[in-house]
mmCIF file of C-alpha atoms in Angstrom:
data_model
loop_
_atom_site.group_PDB
_atom_site.id
_atom_site.type_symbol
_atom_site.label_atom_id
_atom_site.label_comp_id
_atom_site.label_asym_id
_atom_site.label_seq_id
_atom_site.Cartn_x
_atom_site.Cartn_y
_atom_site.Cartn_z
ATOM 1 C CA MET B 178 -21.387 -3.425 -4.237
ATOM 2 C CA LYS B 179 -24.021 -1.861 -1.999
ATOM 3 C CA PRO B 180 -23.802 1.820 -0.982
ATOM 4 C CA GLY B 181 -21.127 2.460 1.604
ATOM 5 C CA LEU B 182 -18.777 5.125 2.886
ATOM 6 C CA PHE B 183 -15.659 6.470 1.239
ATOM 7 C CA TYR B 184 -13.328 9.299 2.167
ATOM 8 C CA LEU B 185 -10.223 10.447 0.282
ATOM 9 C CA PHE B 186 -7.775 12.319 2.502
ATOM 10 C CA PRO B 187 -6.276 15.639 1.409
ATOM 11 C CA ASN B 188 -2.528 15.367 0.926
ATOM 12 C CA GLU B 189 -1.097 17.159 3.961
ATOM 13 C CA ASN B 190 2.316 15.452 3.631
ATOM 14 C CA PHE B 191 2.477 14.103 7.175
ATOM 15 C CA LEU B 192 5.807 12.329 7.640
ATOM 16 C CA ASP B 193 5.492 9.626 10.313
ATOM 17 C CA LEU B 194 2.098 8.358 9.144
ATOM 18 C CA ASN B 195 0.032 9.585 6.245
ATOM 19 C CA PRO B 196 -3.584 8.514 5.543
ATOM 20 C CA TYR B 197 -4.689 8.272 1.910
ATOM 21 C CA GLN B 198 -8.245 6.941 1.968
ATOM 22 C CA CYS B 199 -10.674 5.001 4.100
ATOM 23 C CA GLY B 200 -14.125 3.570 3.664
ATOM 24 C CA TYR B 201 -16.826 1.073 4.522
ATOM 25 C CA ALA B 202 -18.672 -1.358 2.244
ATOM 26 C CA ASP B 203 -21.476 -3.898 2.603
ATOM 27 C CA ASN B 204 -20.812 -6.038 -0.450
ATOM 28 C CA ALA B 205 -23.316 -7.789 -2.678
ATOM 29 C CA PRO B 206 -22.976 -11.596 -3.024
ATOM 30 C CA GLY B 207 -20.182 -12.612 -5.410
ATOM 31 C CA ALA B 208 -18.655 -9.121 -5.678
ATOM 32 C CA SER B 209 -14.917 -8.867 -6.317
ATOM 33 C CA PHE B 210 -12.238 -6.217 -6.587
ATOM 34 C CA GLY B 211 -9.080 -6.584 -8.641
ATOM 35 C CA PRO B 212 -6.702 -7.708 -9.783
ATOM 36 C CA CYS B 213 -4.989 -4.494 -8.766
ATOM 37 C CA THR B 214 -1.846 -3.087 -7.180
ATOM 38 C CA ARG B 215 -1.435 -0.285 -4.657
ATOM 39 C CA ASN B 216 1.411 2.047 -3.839
ATOM 40 C CA HIS B 217 0.674 2.105 -0.097
ATOM 41 C CA TYR B 218 -0.464 -0.211 2.684
ATOM 42 C CA LEU B 219 -4.170 -1.104 2.551
ATOM 43 C CA PHE B 220 -5.824 -2.810 5.529
ATOM 44 C CA HIS B 221 -9.325 -4.343 5.574
ATOM 45 C CA TYR B 222 -11.157 -5.466 8.713
ATOM 46 C CA VAL B 223 -14.112 -7.800 8.162
ATOM 47 C CA ILE B 224 -17.117 -6.881 10.300
ATOM 48 C CA SER B 225 -19.411 -9.690 9.128
ATOM 49 C CA GLY B 226 -19.547 -12.382 6.479
ATOM 50 C CA SER B 227 -16.591 -13.973 4.736
ATOM 51 C CA GLY B 228 -14.548 -13.875 1.566
ATOM 52 C CA ARG B 229 -11.313 -14.820 -0.129
ATOM 53 C CA LEU B 230 -8.074 -12.946 -0.736
ATOM 54 C CA ALA B 231 -5.875 -13.922 -3.717
ATOM 55 C CA ALA B 232 -2.465 -12.315 -3.248
ATOM 56 C CA ASP B 233 0.885 -12.673 -4.998
ATOM 57 C CA ASP B 234 3.944 -13.356 -2.861
ATOM 58 C CA GLU B 235 7.373 -11.780 -3.404
ATOM 59 C CA ASN B 236 8.040 -14.238 -6.250
ATOM 60 C CA GLY B 237 4.784 -13.490 -8.060
ATOM 61 C CA VAL B 238 3.139 -16.772 -6.987
ATOM 62 C CA GLU B 239 -0.538 -16.388 -6.080
ATOM 63 C CA HIS B 240 -1.831 -17.640 -2.715
ATOM 64 C CA ASN B 241 -5.440 -17.816 -1.530
ATOM 65 C CA TYR B 242 -6.668 -17.033 1.980
ATOM 66 C CA MET B 243 -10.159 -17.535 3.395
ATOM 67 C CA ILE B 244 -11.093 -14.703 5.748
ATOM 68 C CA HIS B 245 -14.190 -14.312 7.939
ATOM 69 C CA SER B 246 -15.719 -11.832 10.364
ATOM 70 C CA GLY B 247 -13.441 -10.654 13.139
ATOM 71 C CA GLN B 248 -10.381 -11.056 10.927
ATOM 72 C CA GLY B 249 -8.647 -8.750 8.465
ATOM 73 C CA PHE B 250 -6.011 -8.643 5.772
ATOM 74 C CA MET B 251 -3.153 -6.369 4.769
ATOM 75 C CA ILE B 252 -2.323 -5.544 1.163
ATOM 76 C CA PHE B 253 1.264 -4.424 0.643
ATOM 77 C CA PRO B 254 2.733 -1.809 -1.702
ATOM 78 C CA PHE B 255 3.350 -3.104 -5.242
ATOM 79 C CA GLN B 256 1.540 -6.401 -4.520
ATOM 80 C CA VAL B 257 -1.018 -7.820 -6.964
ATOM 81 C CA THR B 258 -4.239 -8.827 -5.208
ATOM 82 C CA THR B 259 -7.857 -9.691 -5.892
ATOM 83 C CA TYR B 260 -10.467 -10.227 -3.208
ATOM 84 C CA TYR B 261 -13.862 -11.890 -3.495
ATOM 85 C CA THR B 262 -16.868 -11.759 -1.214
ATOM 86 C CA GLY B 263 -18.662 -14.959 -0.300
ATOM 87 C CA LYS B 264 -21.806 -15.797 -2.245
ATOM 88 C CA GLU B 265 -23.805 -17.090 0.736
ATOM 89 C CA HIS B 266 -22.395 -14.777 3.409
ATOM 90 C CA PRO B 267 -21.024 -11.664 1.644
ATOM 91 C CA TRP B 268 -18.608 -9.710 3.745
ATOM 92 C CA GLU B 269 -19.013 -6.279 5.231
ATOM 93 C CA TYR B 270 -15.752 -4.505 5.889
ATOM 94 C CA VAL B 271 -14.027 -1.248 6.688
ATOM 95 C CA TRP B 272 -10.671 -0.284 5.182
ATOM 96 C CA ILE B 273 -7.873 2.246 5.427
ATOM 97 C CA GLU B 274 -4.943 3.036 3.130
ATOM 98 C CA PHE B 275 -1.867 4.558 4.756
ATOM 99 C CA ASP B 276 1.882 4.975 4.506
ATOM 100 C CA GLY B 277 4.733 6.958 6.026
ATOM 101 C CA VAL B 278 8.081 6.525 7.732
ATOM 102 C CA TYR B 279 6.621 4.347 10.504
ATOM 103 C CA ALA B 280 4.214 2.348 8.328
ATOM 104 C CA ALA B 281 6.451 -0.672 7.690
ATOM 105 C CA SER B 282 7.398 -0.909 11.373
ATOM 106 C CA ILE B 283 3.753 -0.800 12.466
ATOM 107 C CA VAL B 284 2.776 -3.544 10.027
ATOM 108 C CA GLU B 285 5.735 -5.669 11.114
ATOM 109 C CA LYS B 286 4.920 -5.212 14.812
ATOM 110 C CA ALA B 287 1.352 -6.328 14.116
ATOM 111 C CA GLY B 288 2.815 -9.616 12.830
ATOM 112 C CA LEU B 289 1.775 -9.052 9.212
ATOM 113 C CA SER B 290 3.867 -9.691 6.110
ATOM 114 C CA ILE B 291 3.469 -10.611 2.449
ATOM 115 C CA ALA B 292 3.918 -14.245 3.520
ATOM 116 C CA SER B 293 1.386 -13.825 6.354
ATOM 117 C CA PRO B 294 -1.185 -11.145 5.404
ATOM 118 C CA VAL B 295 -4.181 -12.376 7.435
ATOM 119 C CA PHE B 296 -4.922 -10.507 10.663
ATOM 120 C CA ARG B 297 -6.226 -12.758 13.461
ATOM 121 C CA PRO B 298 -6.599 -10.660 16.619
ATOM 122 C CA SER B 299 -5.900 -12.149 20.004
ATOM 123 C CA ASP B 300 -7.291 -9.143 21.884
ATOM 124 C CA ARG B 301 -10.930 -8.757 20.839
ATOM 125 C CA ALA B 302 -11.469 -5.567 22.826
ATOM 126 C CA ALA B 303 -8.581 -3.834 21.048
ATOM 127 C CA ALA B 304 -9.850 -5.145 17.685
ATOM 128 C CA ALA B 305 -13.317 -3.718 18.412
ATOM 129 C CA GLU B 306 -11.753 -0.359 19.284
ATOM 130 C CA MET B 307 -9.755 -0.496 16.043
ATOM 131 C CA MET B 308 -12.911 -1.163 14.013
ATOM 132 C CA GLU B 309 -14.734 1.770 15.633
ATOM 133 C CA THR B 310 -11.746 4.015 14.978
ATOM 134 C CA MET B 311 -11.760 3.049 11.294
ATOM 135 C CA MET B 312 -15.514 3.632 11.080
ATOM 136 C CA ASP B 313 -15.091 7.062 12.689
ATOM 137 C CA MET B 314 -12.531 7.956 10.024
ATOM 138 C CA ALA B 315 -14.875 6.861 7.236
ATOM 139 C CA ARG B 316 -17.926 8.638 8.691
ATOM 140 C CA ASP B 317 -16.452 11.960 9.813
ATOM 141 C CA SER B 318 -15.499 13.331 6.404
ATOM 142 C CA ASP B 319 -15.956 16.950 7.508
ATOM 143 C CA ARG B 320 -13.357 16.843 10.291
ATOM 144 C CA THR B 321 -9.922 18.430 9.992
ATOM 145 C CA PRO B 322 -6.897 16.481 8.696
ATOM 146 C CA PHE B 323 -5.445 16.667 12.209
ATOM 147 C CA TYR B 324 -8.448 14.775 13.579
ATOM 148 C CA LYS B 325 -7.889 12.154 10.886
ATOM 149 C CA ILE B 326 -4.191 11.778 11.629
ATOM 150 C CA SER B 327 -4.969 11.376 15.345
ATOM 151 C CA LYS B 328 -7.366 8.569 14.439
ATOM 152 C CA LEU B 329 -4.713 6.951 12.249
ATOM 153 C CA TYR B 330 -2.317 6.830 15.208
ATOM 154 C CA ASN B 331 -5.070 5.300 17.333
ATOM 155 C CA PHE B 332 -5.682 2.724 14.591
ATOM 156 C CA ALA B 333 -1.968 1.832 14.565
ATOM 157 C CA ASP B 334 -1.957 1.423 18.352
ATOM 158 C CA CYS B 335 -5.051 -0.802 18.258
ATOM 159 C CA LEU B 336 -3.670 -2.876 15.377
ATOM 160 C CA ILE B 337 -0.521 -3.708 17.342
ATOM 161 C CA ARG B 338 -2.335 -4.276 20.656
ATOM 162 C CA SER B 339 -5.064 -6.443 19.131
ATOM 163 C CA ALA B 340 -2.402 -8.647 17.545
ATOM 164 C CA GLY B 341 -1.113 -9.365 21.047
ATOM 165 C CA LYS B 342 2.387 -8.174 20.213
ATOM 166 C CA PRO B 343 4.548 -6.652 22.976
ATOM 167 C CA TYR B 344 5.201 -2.985 22.333
ATOM 168 C CA GLU B 345 8.663 -2.002 21.149
ATOM 169 C CA ALA B 346 9.817 1.435 20.133
ATOM 170 C CA LEU B 347 9.201 2.135 16.469
ATOM 171 C CA ARG B 348 12.347 2.351 14.426
ATOM 172 C CA SER B 349 13.543 5.892 13.838
ATOM 173 C CA ASP B 350 16.914 7.581 13.867
ATOM 174 C CA GLY B 351 15.728 11.153 14.075
ATOM 175 C CA SER B 352 13.167 13.508 12.617
ATOM 176 C CA LEU B 353 15.594 14.949 10.047
ATOM 177 C CA SER B 354 16.204 11.517 8.506
ATOM 178 C CA ASP B 355 12.453 10.925 8.540
ATOM 179 C CA TYR B 356 12.002 14.190 6.659
ATOM 180 C CA TYR B 357 14.584 13.228 4.027
ATOM 181 C CA LEU B 358 13.003 9.817 3.489
ATOM 182 C CA GLN B 359 9.460 11.118 3.167
ATOM 183 C CA THR B 360 10.632 13.942 0.884
ATOM 184 C CA ALA B 361 12.209 11.305 -1.363
ATOM 185 C CA PHE B 362 8.997 9.224 -1.366
ATOM 186 C CA LEU B 363 6.864 12.223 -2.312
ATOM 187 C CA TYR B 364 9.297 13.316 -5.031
ATOM 188 C CA ILE B 365 9.208 9.832 -6.590
ATOM 189 C CA GLU B 366 5.411 9.673 -6.334
ATOM 190 C CA LYS B 367 5.004 12.974 -8.179
ATOM 191 C CA ASN B 368 7.799 12.513 -10.753
ATOM 192 C CA PHE B 369 8.058 8.778 -11.481
ATOM 193 C CA MET B 370 6.969 9.344 -15.093
ATOM 194 C CA ASN B 371 9.864 11.747 -15.712
ATOM 195 C CA ASP B 372 13.567 11.146 -16.294
ATOM 196 C CA ILE B 373 14.627 11.232 -12.638
ATOM 197 C CA SER B 374 17.684 9.658 -11.031
ATOM 198 C CA VAL B 375 19.166 8.999 -7.611
ATOM 199 C CA GLU B 376 21.085 12.258 -7.998
ATOM 200 C CA SER B 377 17.934 14.274 -8.688
ATOM 201 C CA ILE B 378 16.175 12.670 -5.708
ATOM 202 C CA ALA B 379 19.148 13.536 -3.487
ATOM 203 C CA ARG B 380 19.119 17.129 -4.778
ATOM 204 C CA ARG B 381 15.423 17.408 -3.956
ATOM 205 C CA CYS B 382 16.211 16.252 -0.405
ATOM 206 C CA ASN B 383 19.223 18.600 -0.291
ATOM 207 C CA ILE B 384 21.575 15.809 0.791
ATOM 208 C CA HIS B 385 24.490 13.947 -0.791
ATOM 209 C CA ARG B 386 23.756 10.931 -2.981
ATOM 210 C CA ASN B 387 25.677 8.615 -0.637
ATOM 211 C CA GLN B 388 23.674 9.821 2.353
ATOM 212 C CA LEU B 389 20.443 9.070 0.490
ATOM 213 C CA LEU B 390 21.663 5.571 -0.436
ATOM 214 C CA LYS B 391 22.601 4.849 3.188
ATOM 215 C CA LEU B 392 19.275 6.147 4.473
ATOM 216 C CA PHE B 393 17.215 3.981 2.099
ATOM 217 C CA LYS B 394 19.265 0.872 2.850
ATOM 218 C CA GLU B 395 18.994 1.354 6.607
ATOM 219 C CA ARG B 396 15.307 2.210 6.731
ATOM 220 C CA ILE B 397 13.607 0.187 3.963
ATOM 221 C CA ASN B 398 16.346 -2.298 3.030
ATOM 222 C CA GLN B 399 16.493 -1.250 -0.621
ATOM 223 C CA GLY B 400 18.110 1.530 -2.597
ATOM 224 C CA PRO B 401 16.274 4.554 -4.016
ATOM 225 C CA GLN B 402 16.724 3.251 -7.571
ATOM 226 C CA GLU B 403 15.119 -0.077 -6.640
ATOM 227 C CA TYR B 404 12.257 1.747 -4.910
ATOM 228 C CA LEU B 405 11.757 3.990 -7.964
ATOM 229 C CA ILE B 406 11.636 0.979 -10.314
ATOM 230 C CA LYS B 407 9.139 -0.850 -8.096
ATOM 231 C CA TYR B 408 6.975 2.253 -7.905
ATOM 232 C CA ARG B 409 7.012 2.615 -11.693
ATOM 233 C CA MET B 410 6.212 -1.062 -12.198
ATOM 234 C CA SER B 411 3.323 -0.826 -9.734
ATOM 235 C CA LYS B 412 1.853 2.021 -11.790
ATOM 236 C CA ALA B 413 2.457 -0.023 -14.948
ATOM 237 C CA ALA B 414 0.666 -3.025 -13.433
ATOM 238 C CA GLN B 415 -2.331 -0.815 -12.630
ATOM 239 C CA LEU B 416 -2.464 0.389 -16.243
ATOM 240 C CA LEU B 417 -2.124 -3.138 -17.610
ATOM 241 C CA LEU B 418 -5.049 -4.305 -15.492
ATOM 242 C CA THR B 419 -7.373 -1.318 -15.865
ATOM 243 C CA THR B 420 -6.781 0.061 -19.381
ATOM 244 C CA GLN B 421 -6.437 -1.096 -22.974
ATOM 245 C CA LEU B 422 -3.217 0.869 -23.506
ATOM 246 C CA SER B 423 -0.480 -0.962 -25.392
ATOM 247 C CA VAL B 424 2.689 -2.076 -23.630
ATOM 248 C CA ARG B 425 4.618 0.639 -25.468
ATOM 249 C CA GLU B 426 2.150 3.311 -24.320
ATOM 250 C CA ILE B 427 2.338 2.083 -20.741
ATOM 251 C CA ALA B 428 6.131 2.052 -20.881
ATOM 252 C CA ASN B 429 6.098 5.713 -21.932
ATOM 253 C CA ALA B 430 3.550 6.550 -19.233
ATOM 254 C CA VAL B 431 5.821 5.302 -16.450
ATOM 255 C CA GLY B 432 9.038 6.870 -17.696
ATOM 256 C CA TYR B 433 10.514 4.354 -20.174
ATOM 257 C CA SER B 434 11.231 5.405 -23.752
ATOM 258 C CA ASN B 435 12.573 1.922 -24.554
ATOM 259 C CA GLN B 436 9.916 -0.802 -24.474
ATOM 260 C CA LEU B 437 12.486 -3.586 -24.154
ATOM 261 C CA HIS B 438 14.067 -1.976 -21.082
ATOM 262 C CA PHE B 439 10.609 -1.545 -19.579
ATOM 263 C CA SER B 440 9.655 -5.181 -20.206
ATOM 264 C CA ARG B 441 12.864 -6.401 -18.581
ATOM 265 C CA ALA B 442 12.298 -4.202 -15.527
ATOM 266 C CA PHE B 443 8.675 -5.341 -15.252
ATOM 267 C CA LYS B 444 9.648 -9.015 -15.420
ATOM 268 C CA ASN B 445 12.305 -8.490 -12.745
ATOM 269 C CA VAL B 446 9.631 -7.131 -10.386
ATOM 270 C CA TYR B 447 6.602 -9.300 -11.226
ATOM 271 C CA GLY B 448 8.269 -12.423 -12.601
ATOM 272 C CA ARG B 449 6.517 -12.299 -15.974
ATOM 273 C CA SER B 450 6.370 -10.092 -19.056
ATOM 274 C CA PRO B 451 3.811 -7.246 -19.203
ATOM 275 C CA LYS B 452 1.841 -9.068 -21.905
ATOM 276 C CA TYR B 453 1.694 -12.345 -19.971
ATOM 277 C CA PHE B 454 0.905 -10.492 -16.743
ATOM 278 C CA ARG B 455 -2.116 -8.844 -18.374
ATOM 279 C CA GLU B 456 -3.389 -12.117 -19.860
ATOM 280 C CA GLU B 457 -2.820 -14.082 -16.654
ATOM 281 C CA LYS B 458 -4.648 -11.615 -14.413
ATOM 282 C CA LYS B 459 -7.739 -11.222 -16.589
ATOM 283 C CA ILE B 460 -10.844 -12.382 -14.800
#
């Protein structure tokens, strides 16, 4: 990969939207990245050239998408992906990783999903504004976090407008519920390797267990235990793909003292055993 831009955001714990990193790259012919998983949404916009995205669906089946300049692609939390630049026309792109209470609603309103991850803008002017906004975020590394978060909101607005989707109010039932949900996310992110439970997550949020269960079901359509398991398995998938640690060592690293229990949980999420997953995804 040729020299580019990269900026890692400080963790300011914004609730509605939270940026994690952004960057720009002018790739060398034949370059690839992955296979890998992420814990947040990761969007790429292709400025020039072309490439291919290989992405697993919800059942762990890999699909391939050809993407060229003026298009983009969304990578979803816990999804296994690899992307390859073209050999004759290597792509140049800008990217941003983000999450937060509104993140899923923004992605949905832009018409993107695991089954349909390719971004094909219908409003070119809005797409151009979105690209410039992303480049500003990557270039201006010395600006305050509040400047960055303002740019992230502008990116979200441009993403929805460039997709040609009519604006609808983003789903939210009040700032206090947003606070509880984001507090739970952050607690899981920082403590997934420990022996935590739904009760301990609820205590951290200072709400009743049943209230936490209802909040997760209403807002992200899964329970906190399911979210915790998926988060742990995403971390495990990263370790399987990027290290030589044994399955037992990886199980311990993500909070499982019993390797068999870990392997069952991993297969439930990714549709294959940890060992087979590692062998299958080797390049």
